[in-house]
PDB file of C-alpha atoms and ligand atoms in Angstrom:
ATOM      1  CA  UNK A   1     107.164  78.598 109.541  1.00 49.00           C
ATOM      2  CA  UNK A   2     109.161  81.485 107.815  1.00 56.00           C
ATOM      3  CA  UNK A   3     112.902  82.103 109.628  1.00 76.00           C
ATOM      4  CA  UNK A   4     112.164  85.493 111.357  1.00 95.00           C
ATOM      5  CA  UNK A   5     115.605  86.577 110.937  1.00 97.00           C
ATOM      6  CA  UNK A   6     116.351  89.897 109.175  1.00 98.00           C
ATOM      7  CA  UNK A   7     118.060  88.086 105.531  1.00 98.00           C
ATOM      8  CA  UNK A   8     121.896  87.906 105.828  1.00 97.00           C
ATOM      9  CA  UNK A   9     123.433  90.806 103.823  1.00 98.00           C
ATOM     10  CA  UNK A  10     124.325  90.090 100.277  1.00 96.00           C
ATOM     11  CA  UNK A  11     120.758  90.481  98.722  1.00 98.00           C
ATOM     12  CA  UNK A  12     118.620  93.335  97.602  1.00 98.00           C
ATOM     13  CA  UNK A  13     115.871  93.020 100.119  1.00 98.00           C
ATOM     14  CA  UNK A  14     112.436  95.734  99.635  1.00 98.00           C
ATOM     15  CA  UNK A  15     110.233  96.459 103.078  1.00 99.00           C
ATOM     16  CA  UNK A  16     107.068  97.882 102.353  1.00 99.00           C
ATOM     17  CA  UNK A  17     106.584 100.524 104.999  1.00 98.00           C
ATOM     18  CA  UNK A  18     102.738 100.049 105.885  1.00 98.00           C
ATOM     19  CA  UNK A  19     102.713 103.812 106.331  1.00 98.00           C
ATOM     20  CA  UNK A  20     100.707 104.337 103.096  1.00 98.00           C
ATOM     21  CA  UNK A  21      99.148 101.170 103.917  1.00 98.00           C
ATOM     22  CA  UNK A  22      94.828 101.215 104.527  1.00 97.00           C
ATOM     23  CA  UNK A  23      95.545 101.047 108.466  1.00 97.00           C
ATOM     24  CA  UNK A  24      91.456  99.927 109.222  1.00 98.00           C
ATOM     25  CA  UNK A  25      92.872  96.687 106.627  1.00 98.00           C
ATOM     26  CA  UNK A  26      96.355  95.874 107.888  1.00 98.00           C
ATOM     27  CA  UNK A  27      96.819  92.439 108.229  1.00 98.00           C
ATOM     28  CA  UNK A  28      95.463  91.759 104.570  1.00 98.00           C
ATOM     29  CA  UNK A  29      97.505  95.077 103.257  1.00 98.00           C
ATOM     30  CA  UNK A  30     100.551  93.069 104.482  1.00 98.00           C
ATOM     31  CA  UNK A  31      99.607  89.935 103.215  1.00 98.00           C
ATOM     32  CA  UNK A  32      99.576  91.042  99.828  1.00 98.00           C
ATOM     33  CA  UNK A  33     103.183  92.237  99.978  1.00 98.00           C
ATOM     34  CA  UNK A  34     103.809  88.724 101.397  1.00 98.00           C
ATOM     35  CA  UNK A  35     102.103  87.163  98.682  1.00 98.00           C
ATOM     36  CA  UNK A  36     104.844  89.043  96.388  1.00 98.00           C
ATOM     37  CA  UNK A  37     107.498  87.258  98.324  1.00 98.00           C
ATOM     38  CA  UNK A  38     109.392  90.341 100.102  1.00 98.00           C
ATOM     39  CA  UNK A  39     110.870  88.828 103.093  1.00 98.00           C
ATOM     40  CA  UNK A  40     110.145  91.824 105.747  1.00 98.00           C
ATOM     41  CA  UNK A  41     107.578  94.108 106.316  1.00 98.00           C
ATOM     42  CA  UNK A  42     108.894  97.957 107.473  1.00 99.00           C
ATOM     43  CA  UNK A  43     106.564  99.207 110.556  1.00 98.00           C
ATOM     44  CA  UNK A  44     107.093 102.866 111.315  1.00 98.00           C
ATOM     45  CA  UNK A  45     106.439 103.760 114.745  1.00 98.00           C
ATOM     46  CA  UNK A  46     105.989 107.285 115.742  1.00 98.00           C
ATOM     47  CA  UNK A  47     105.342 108.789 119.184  1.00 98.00           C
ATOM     48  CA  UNK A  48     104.117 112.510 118.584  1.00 98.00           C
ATOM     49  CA  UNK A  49     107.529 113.969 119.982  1.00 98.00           C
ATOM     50  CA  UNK A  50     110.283 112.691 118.116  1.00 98.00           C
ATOM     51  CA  UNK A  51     108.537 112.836 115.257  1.00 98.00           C
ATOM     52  CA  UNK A  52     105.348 115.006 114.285  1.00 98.00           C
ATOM     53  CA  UNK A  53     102.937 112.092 113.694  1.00 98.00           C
ATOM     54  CA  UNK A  54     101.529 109.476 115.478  1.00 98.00           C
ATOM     55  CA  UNK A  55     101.228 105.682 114.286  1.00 98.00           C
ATOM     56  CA  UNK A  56     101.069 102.275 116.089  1.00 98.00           C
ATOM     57  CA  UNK A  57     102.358 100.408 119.240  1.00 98.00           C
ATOM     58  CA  UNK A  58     102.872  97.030 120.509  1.00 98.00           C
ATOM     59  CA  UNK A  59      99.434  95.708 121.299  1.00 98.00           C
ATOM     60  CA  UNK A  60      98.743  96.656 117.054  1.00 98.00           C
ATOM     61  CA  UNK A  61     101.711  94.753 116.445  1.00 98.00           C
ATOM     62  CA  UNK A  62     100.791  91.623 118.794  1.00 98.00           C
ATOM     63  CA  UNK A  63      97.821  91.700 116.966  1.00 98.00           C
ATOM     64  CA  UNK A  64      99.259  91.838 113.538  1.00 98.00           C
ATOM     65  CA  UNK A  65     101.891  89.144 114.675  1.00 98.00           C
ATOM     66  CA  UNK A  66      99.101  86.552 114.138  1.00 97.00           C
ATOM     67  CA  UNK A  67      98.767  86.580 110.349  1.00 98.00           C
ATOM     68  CA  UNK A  68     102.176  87.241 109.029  1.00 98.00           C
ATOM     69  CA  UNK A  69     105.064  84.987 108.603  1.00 97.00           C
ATOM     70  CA  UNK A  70     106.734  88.066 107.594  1.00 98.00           C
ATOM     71  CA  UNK A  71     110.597  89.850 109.228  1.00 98.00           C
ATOM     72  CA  UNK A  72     108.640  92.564 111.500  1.00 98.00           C
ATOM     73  CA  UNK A  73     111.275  95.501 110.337  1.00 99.00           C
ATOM     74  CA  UNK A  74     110.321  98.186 113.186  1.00 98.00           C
ATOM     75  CA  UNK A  75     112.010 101.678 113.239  1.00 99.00           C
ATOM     76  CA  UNK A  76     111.189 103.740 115.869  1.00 98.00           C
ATOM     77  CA  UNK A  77     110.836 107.494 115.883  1.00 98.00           C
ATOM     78  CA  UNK A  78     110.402 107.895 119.452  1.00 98.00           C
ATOM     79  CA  UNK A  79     112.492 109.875 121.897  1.00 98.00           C
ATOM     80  CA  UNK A  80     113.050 106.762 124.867  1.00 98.00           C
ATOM     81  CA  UNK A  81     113.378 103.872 121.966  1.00 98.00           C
ATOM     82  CA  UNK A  82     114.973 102.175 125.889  1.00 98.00           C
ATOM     83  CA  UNK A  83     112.161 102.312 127.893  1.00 98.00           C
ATOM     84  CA  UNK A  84     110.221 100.560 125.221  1.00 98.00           C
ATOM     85  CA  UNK A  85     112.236  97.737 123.470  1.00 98.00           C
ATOM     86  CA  UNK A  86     110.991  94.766 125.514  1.00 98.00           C
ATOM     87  CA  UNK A  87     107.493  95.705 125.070  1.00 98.00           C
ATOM     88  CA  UNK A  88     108.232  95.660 120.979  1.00 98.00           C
ATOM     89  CA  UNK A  89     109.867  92.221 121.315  1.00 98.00           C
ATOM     90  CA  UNK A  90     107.403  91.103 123.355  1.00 98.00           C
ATOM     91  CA  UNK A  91     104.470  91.954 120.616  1.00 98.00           C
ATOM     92  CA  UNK A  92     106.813  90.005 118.104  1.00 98.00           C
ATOM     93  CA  UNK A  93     109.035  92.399 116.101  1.00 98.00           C
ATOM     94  CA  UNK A  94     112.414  90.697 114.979  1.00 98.00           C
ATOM     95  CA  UNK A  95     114.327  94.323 114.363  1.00 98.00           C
ATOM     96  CA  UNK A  96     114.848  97.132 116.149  1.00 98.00           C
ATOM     97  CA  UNK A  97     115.875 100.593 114.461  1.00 99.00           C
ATOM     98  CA  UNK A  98     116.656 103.571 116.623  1.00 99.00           C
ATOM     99  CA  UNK A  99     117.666 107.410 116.042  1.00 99.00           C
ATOM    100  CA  UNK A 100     121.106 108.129 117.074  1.00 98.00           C
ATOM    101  CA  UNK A 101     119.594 111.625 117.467  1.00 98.00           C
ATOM    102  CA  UNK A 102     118.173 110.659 120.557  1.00 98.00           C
ATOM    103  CA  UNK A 103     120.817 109.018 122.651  1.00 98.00           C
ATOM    104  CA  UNK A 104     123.712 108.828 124.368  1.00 96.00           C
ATOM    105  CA  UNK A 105     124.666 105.142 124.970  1.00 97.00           C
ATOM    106  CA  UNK A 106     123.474 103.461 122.088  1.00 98.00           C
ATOM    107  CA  UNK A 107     125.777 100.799 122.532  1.00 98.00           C
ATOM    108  CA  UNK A 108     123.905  99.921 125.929  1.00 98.00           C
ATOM    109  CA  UNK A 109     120.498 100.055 123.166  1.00 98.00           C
ATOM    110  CA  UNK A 110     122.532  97.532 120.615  1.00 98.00           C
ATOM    111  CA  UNK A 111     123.442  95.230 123.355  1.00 98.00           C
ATOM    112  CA  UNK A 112     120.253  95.359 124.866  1.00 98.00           C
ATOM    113  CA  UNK A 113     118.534  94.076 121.577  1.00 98.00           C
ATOM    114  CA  UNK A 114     120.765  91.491 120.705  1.00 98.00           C
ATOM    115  CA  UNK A 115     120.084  90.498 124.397  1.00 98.00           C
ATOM    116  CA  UNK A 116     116.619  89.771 123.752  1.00 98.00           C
ATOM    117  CA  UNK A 117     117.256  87.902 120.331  1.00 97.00           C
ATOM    118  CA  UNK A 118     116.363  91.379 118.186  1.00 98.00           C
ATOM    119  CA  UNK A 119     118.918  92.232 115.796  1.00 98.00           C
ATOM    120  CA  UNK A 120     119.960  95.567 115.900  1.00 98.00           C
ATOM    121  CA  UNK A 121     119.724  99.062 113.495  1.00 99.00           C
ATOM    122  CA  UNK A 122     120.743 102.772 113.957  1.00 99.00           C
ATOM    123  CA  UNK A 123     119.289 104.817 112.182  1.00 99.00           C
ATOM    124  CA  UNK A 124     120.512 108.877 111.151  1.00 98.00           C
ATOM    125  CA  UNK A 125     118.224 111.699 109.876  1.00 98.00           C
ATOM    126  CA  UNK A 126     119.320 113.892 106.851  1.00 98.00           C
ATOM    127  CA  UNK A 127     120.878 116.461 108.913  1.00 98.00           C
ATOM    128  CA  UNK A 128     123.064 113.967 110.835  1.00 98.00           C
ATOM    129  CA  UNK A 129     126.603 113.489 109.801  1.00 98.00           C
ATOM    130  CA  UNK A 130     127.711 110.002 109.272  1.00 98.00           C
ATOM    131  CA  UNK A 131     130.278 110.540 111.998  1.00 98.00           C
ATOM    132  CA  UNK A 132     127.894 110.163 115.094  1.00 98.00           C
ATOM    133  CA  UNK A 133     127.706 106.369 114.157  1.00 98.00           C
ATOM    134  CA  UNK A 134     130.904 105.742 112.822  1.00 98.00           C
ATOM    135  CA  UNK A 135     131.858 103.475 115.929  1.00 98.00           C
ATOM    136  CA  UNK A 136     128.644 101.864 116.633  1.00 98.00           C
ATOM    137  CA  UNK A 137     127.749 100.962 113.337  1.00 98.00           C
ATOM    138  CA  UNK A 138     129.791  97.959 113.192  1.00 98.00           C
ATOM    139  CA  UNK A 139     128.059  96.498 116.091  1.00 98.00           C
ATOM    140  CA  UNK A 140     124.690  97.029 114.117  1.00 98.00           C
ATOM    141  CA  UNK A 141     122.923  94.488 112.078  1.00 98.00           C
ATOM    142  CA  UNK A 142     122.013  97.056 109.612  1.00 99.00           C
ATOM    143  CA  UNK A 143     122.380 100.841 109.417  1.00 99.00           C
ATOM    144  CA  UNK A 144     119.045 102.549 108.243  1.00 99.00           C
ATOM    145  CA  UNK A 145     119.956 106.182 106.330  1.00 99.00           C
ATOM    146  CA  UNK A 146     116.877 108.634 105.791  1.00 99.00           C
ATOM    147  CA  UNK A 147     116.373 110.103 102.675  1.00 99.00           C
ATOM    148  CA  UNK A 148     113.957 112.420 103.868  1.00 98.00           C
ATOM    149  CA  UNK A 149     112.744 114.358 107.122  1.00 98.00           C
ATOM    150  CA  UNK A 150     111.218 111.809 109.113  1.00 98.00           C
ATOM    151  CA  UNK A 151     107.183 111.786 109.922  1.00 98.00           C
ATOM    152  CA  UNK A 152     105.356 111.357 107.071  1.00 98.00           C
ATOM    153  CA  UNK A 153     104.962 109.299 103.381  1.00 98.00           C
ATOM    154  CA  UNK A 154     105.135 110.500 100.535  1.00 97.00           C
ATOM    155  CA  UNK A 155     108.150 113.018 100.278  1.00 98.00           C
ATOM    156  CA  UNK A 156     110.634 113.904  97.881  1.00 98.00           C
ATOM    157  CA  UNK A 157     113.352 111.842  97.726  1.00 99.00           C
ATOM    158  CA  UNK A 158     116.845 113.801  98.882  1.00 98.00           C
ATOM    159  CA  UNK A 159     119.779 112.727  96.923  1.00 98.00           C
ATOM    160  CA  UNK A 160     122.132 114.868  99.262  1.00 98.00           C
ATOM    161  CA  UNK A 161     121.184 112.555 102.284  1.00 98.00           C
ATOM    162  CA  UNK A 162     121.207 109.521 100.644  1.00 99.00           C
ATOM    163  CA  UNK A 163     124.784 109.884  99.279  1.00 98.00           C
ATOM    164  CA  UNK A 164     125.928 109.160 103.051  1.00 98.00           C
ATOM    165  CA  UNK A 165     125.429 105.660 102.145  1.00 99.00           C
ATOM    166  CA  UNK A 166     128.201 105.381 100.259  1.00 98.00           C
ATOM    167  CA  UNK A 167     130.843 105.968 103.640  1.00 98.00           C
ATOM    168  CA  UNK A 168     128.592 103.744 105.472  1.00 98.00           C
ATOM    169  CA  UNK A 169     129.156 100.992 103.370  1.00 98.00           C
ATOM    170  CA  UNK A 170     133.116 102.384 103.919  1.00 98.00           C
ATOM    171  CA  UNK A 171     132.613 102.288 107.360  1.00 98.00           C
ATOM    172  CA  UNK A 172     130.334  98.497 107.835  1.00 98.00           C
ATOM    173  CA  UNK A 173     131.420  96.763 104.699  1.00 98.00           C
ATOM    174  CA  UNK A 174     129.974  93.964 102.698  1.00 98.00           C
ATOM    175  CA  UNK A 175     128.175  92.139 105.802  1.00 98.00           C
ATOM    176  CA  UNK A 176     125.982  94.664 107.256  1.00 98.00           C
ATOM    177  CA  UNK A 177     122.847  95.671 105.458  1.00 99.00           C
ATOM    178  CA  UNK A 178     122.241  99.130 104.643  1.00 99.00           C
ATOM    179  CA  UNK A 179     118.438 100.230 104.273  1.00 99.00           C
ATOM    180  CA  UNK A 180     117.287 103.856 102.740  1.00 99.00           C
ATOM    181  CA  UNK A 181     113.741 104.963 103.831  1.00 99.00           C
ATOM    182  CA  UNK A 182     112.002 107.529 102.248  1.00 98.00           C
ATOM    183  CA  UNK A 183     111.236 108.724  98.702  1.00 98.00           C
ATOM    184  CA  UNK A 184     112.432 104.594  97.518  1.00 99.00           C
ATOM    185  CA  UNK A 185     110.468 104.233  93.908  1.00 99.00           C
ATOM    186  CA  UNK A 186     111.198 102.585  90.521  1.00 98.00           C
ATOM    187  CA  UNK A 187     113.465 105.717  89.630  1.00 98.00           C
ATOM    188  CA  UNK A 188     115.738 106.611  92.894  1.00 99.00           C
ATOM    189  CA  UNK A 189     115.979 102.767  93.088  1.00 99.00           C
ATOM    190  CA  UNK A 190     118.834 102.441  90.749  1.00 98.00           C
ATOM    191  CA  UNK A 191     120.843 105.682  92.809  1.00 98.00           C
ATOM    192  CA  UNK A 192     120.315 103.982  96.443  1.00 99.00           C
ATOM    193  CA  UNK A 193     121.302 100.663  95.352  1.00 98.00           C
ATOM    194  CA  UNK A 194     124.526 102.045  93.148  1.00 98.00           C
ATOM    195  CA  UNK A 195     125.761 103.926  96.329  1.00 98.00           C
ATOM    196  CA  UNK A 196     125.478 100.613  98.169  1.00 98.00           C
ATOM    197  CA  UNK A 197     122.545 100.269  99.657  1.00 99.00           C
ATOM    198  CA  UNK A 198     121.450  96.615 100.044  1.00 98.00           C
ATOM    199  CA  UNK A 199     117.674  97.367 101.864  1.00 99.00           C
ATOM    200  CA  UNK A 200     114.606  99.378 100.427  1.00 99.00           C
ATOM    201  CA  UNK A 201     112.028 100.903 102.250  1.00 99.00           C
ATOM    202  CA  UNK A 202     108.939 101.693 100.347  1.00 99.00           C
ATOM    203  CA  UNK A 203     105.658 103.100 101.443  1.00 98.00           C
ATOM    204  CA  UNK A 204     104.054 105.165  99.003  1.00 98.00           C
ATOM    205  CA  UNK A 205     106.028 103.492  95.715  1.00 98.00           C
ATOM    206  CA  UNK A 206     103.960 100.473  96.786  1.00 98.00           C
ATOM    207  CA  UNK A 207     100.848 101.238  98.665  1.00 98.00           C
ATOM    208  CA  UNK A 208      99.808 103.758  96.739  1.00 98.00           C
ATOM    209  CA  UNK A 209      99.106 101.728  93.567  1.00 97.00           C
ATOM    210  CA  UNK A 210      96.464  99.674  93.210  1.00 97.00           C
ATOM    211  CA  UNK A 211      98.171  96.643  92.416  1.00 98.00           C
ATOM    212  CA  UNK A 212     100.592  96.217  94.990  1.00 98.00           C
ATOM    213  CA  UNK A 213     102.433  93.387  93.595  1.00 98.00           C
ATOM    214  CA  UNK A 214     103.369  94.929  90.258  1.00 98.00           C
ATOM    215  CA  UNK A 215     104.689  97.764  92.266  1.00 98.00           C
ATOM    216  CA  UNK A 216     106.839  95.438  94.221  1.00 98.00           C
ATOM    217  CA  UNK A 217     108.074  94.285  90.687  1.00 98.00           C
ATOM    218  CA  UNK A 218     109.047  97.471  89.858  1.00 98.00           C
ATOM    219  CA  UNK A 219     111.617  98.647  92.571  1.00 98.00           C
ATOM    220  CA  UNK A 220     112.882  94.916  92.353  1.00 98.00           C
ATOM    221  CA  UNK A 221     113.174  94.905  88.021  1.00 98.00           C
ATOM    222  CA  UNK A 222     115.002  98.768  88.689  1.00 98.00           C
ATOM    223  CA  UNK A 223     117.306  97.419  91.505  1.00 98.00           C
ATOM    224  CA  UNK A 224     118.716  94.727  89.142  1.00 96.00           C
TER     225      UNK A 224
HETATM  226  C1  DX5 B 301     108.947 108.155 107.141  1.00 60.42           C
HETATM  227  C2  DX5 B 301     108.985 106.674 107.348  1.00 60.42           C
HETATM  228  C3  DX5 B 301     109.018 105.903 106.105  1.00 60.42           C
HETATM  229  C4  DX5 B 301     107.901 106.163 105.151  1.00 60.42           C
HETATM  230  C5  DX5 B 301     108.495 106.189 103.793  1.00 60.42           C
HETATM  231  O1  DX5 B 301     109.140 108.781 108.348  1.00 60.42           O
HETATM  232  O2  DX5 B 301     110.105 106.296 108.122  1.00 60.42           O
HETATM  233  O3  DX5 B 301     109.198 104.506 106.326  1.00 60.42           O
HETATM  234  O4  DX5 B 301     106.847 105.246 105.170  1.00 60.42           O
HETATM  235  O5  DX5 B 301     107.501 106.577 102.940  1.00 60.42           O
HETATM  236  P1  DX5 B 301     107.672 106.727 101.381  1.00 60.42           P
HETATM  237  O6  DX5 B 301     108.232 105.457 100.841  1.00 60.42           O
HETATM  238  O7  DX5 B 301     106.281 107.008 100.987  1.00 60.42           O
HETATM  239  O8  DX5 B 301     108.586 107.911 101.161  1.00 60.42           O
HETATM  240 ZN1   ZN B 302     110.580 104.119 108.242  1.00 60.42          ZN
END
């Protein structure tokens, strides 16, 4: 049995964001990325408010639970991430990301998490300055910086809002992983990683090819 731990920082680590994934085929859409020896799996959850779109909730993941050995990576785009952590732990997810945007005590969030043996990620939007979690990023297991409006797959990459990640890693240094979501292929790969980011979300880069394993290859051959 696979250590469920997100992987200590100090690796370039690549979550395939199911996102883009063939949702009626899930568990077999993640074992493939499994098969190409990724150690997480990135499940975006989205509640309709926070975030235009609409996705999955625990009982999918409970479900999915069953046939992966694989880090469950969640990052929730939902307004009351509080009111709904214990269910997500419960159903078998080993991270927790959260918007800053959308509270006011996300220390209480953190410590909450780490409470329930979850490790712990904030996450910012574009628009949000790196300030708002300059003092609760250190408690953080990772910081998650979105390089594009979150929602949807498929965008264009935005440089602007990925450059943040260089005074996060000012802020967290070496030990705390940094992940970028949104816009991650073969050719923004080498620009997120040489800003410092150590954790690479990719949904369309990866499940929009047909072979999903040379894909893989490809973000991990241009992160080198
Ligand atoms: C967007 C999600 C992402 C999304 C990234 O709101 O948070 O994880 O799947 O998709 P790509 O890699 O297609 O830009
Ligand atoms: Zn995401």
């Amino acid at each position: 049995m696979a250590d469920r731990k997100l992987p200590k920082a100090g690796t370039i680590e690549i979550a395939p964001s199911i996102l883009s994934a063939d949702f009626a085929r899930l568990a077999d859409e993640i074992a493939i990325v499994e098969s190409a020896g990724v150690k997480m799996v990135h499940l975006d959850i989205m509640d309709g408010h926070f975030v235009p779109n609409i996705t999955i909730g625990p009982p999918v993941i409970a479900k999915l639970r069953k046939y992966s050995n694989l880090v469950f990576d969640s990052h929730l785009m939902i307004s009351e991430p509080d009111k709904y952590i214990e269910h997500f732990v419960e159903a078998g997810v080993n991270h927790i990301t959260f918007h800053i945007e959308v509270t006011d005590k996300p220390e209480k969030i953190i410590d909450k998490l780490h409470k329930l043996g979850c490790t712990a990620g904030i996450c910012l939007n574009p628009e949000t300055p790196v300030e708002q979690i300059e003092k609760i990023a250190p408690l953080c297991d990772m910081v998650l910086v979105m390089t594009v409006h979150p929602g949807f797959g498929a965008q264009e990459f935005m440089q602007d809002a990925a450059k943040k990640v260089i005074k996060v890693r000012e802020i967290v240094g070496p030990d705390i992983r940094i992940e970028v979501d949104g816009g991650i292929d073969p050719q923004t790969t080498p620009i997120v990683v040489s800003y410092g980011a150590d954790t690479l979300v990719a949904g369309n880069a990866i499940f929009a090819q047909t072979d999903r394993i040379a894909a893989i290859n490809a973000i991990r051959n241009a992160a080198k």
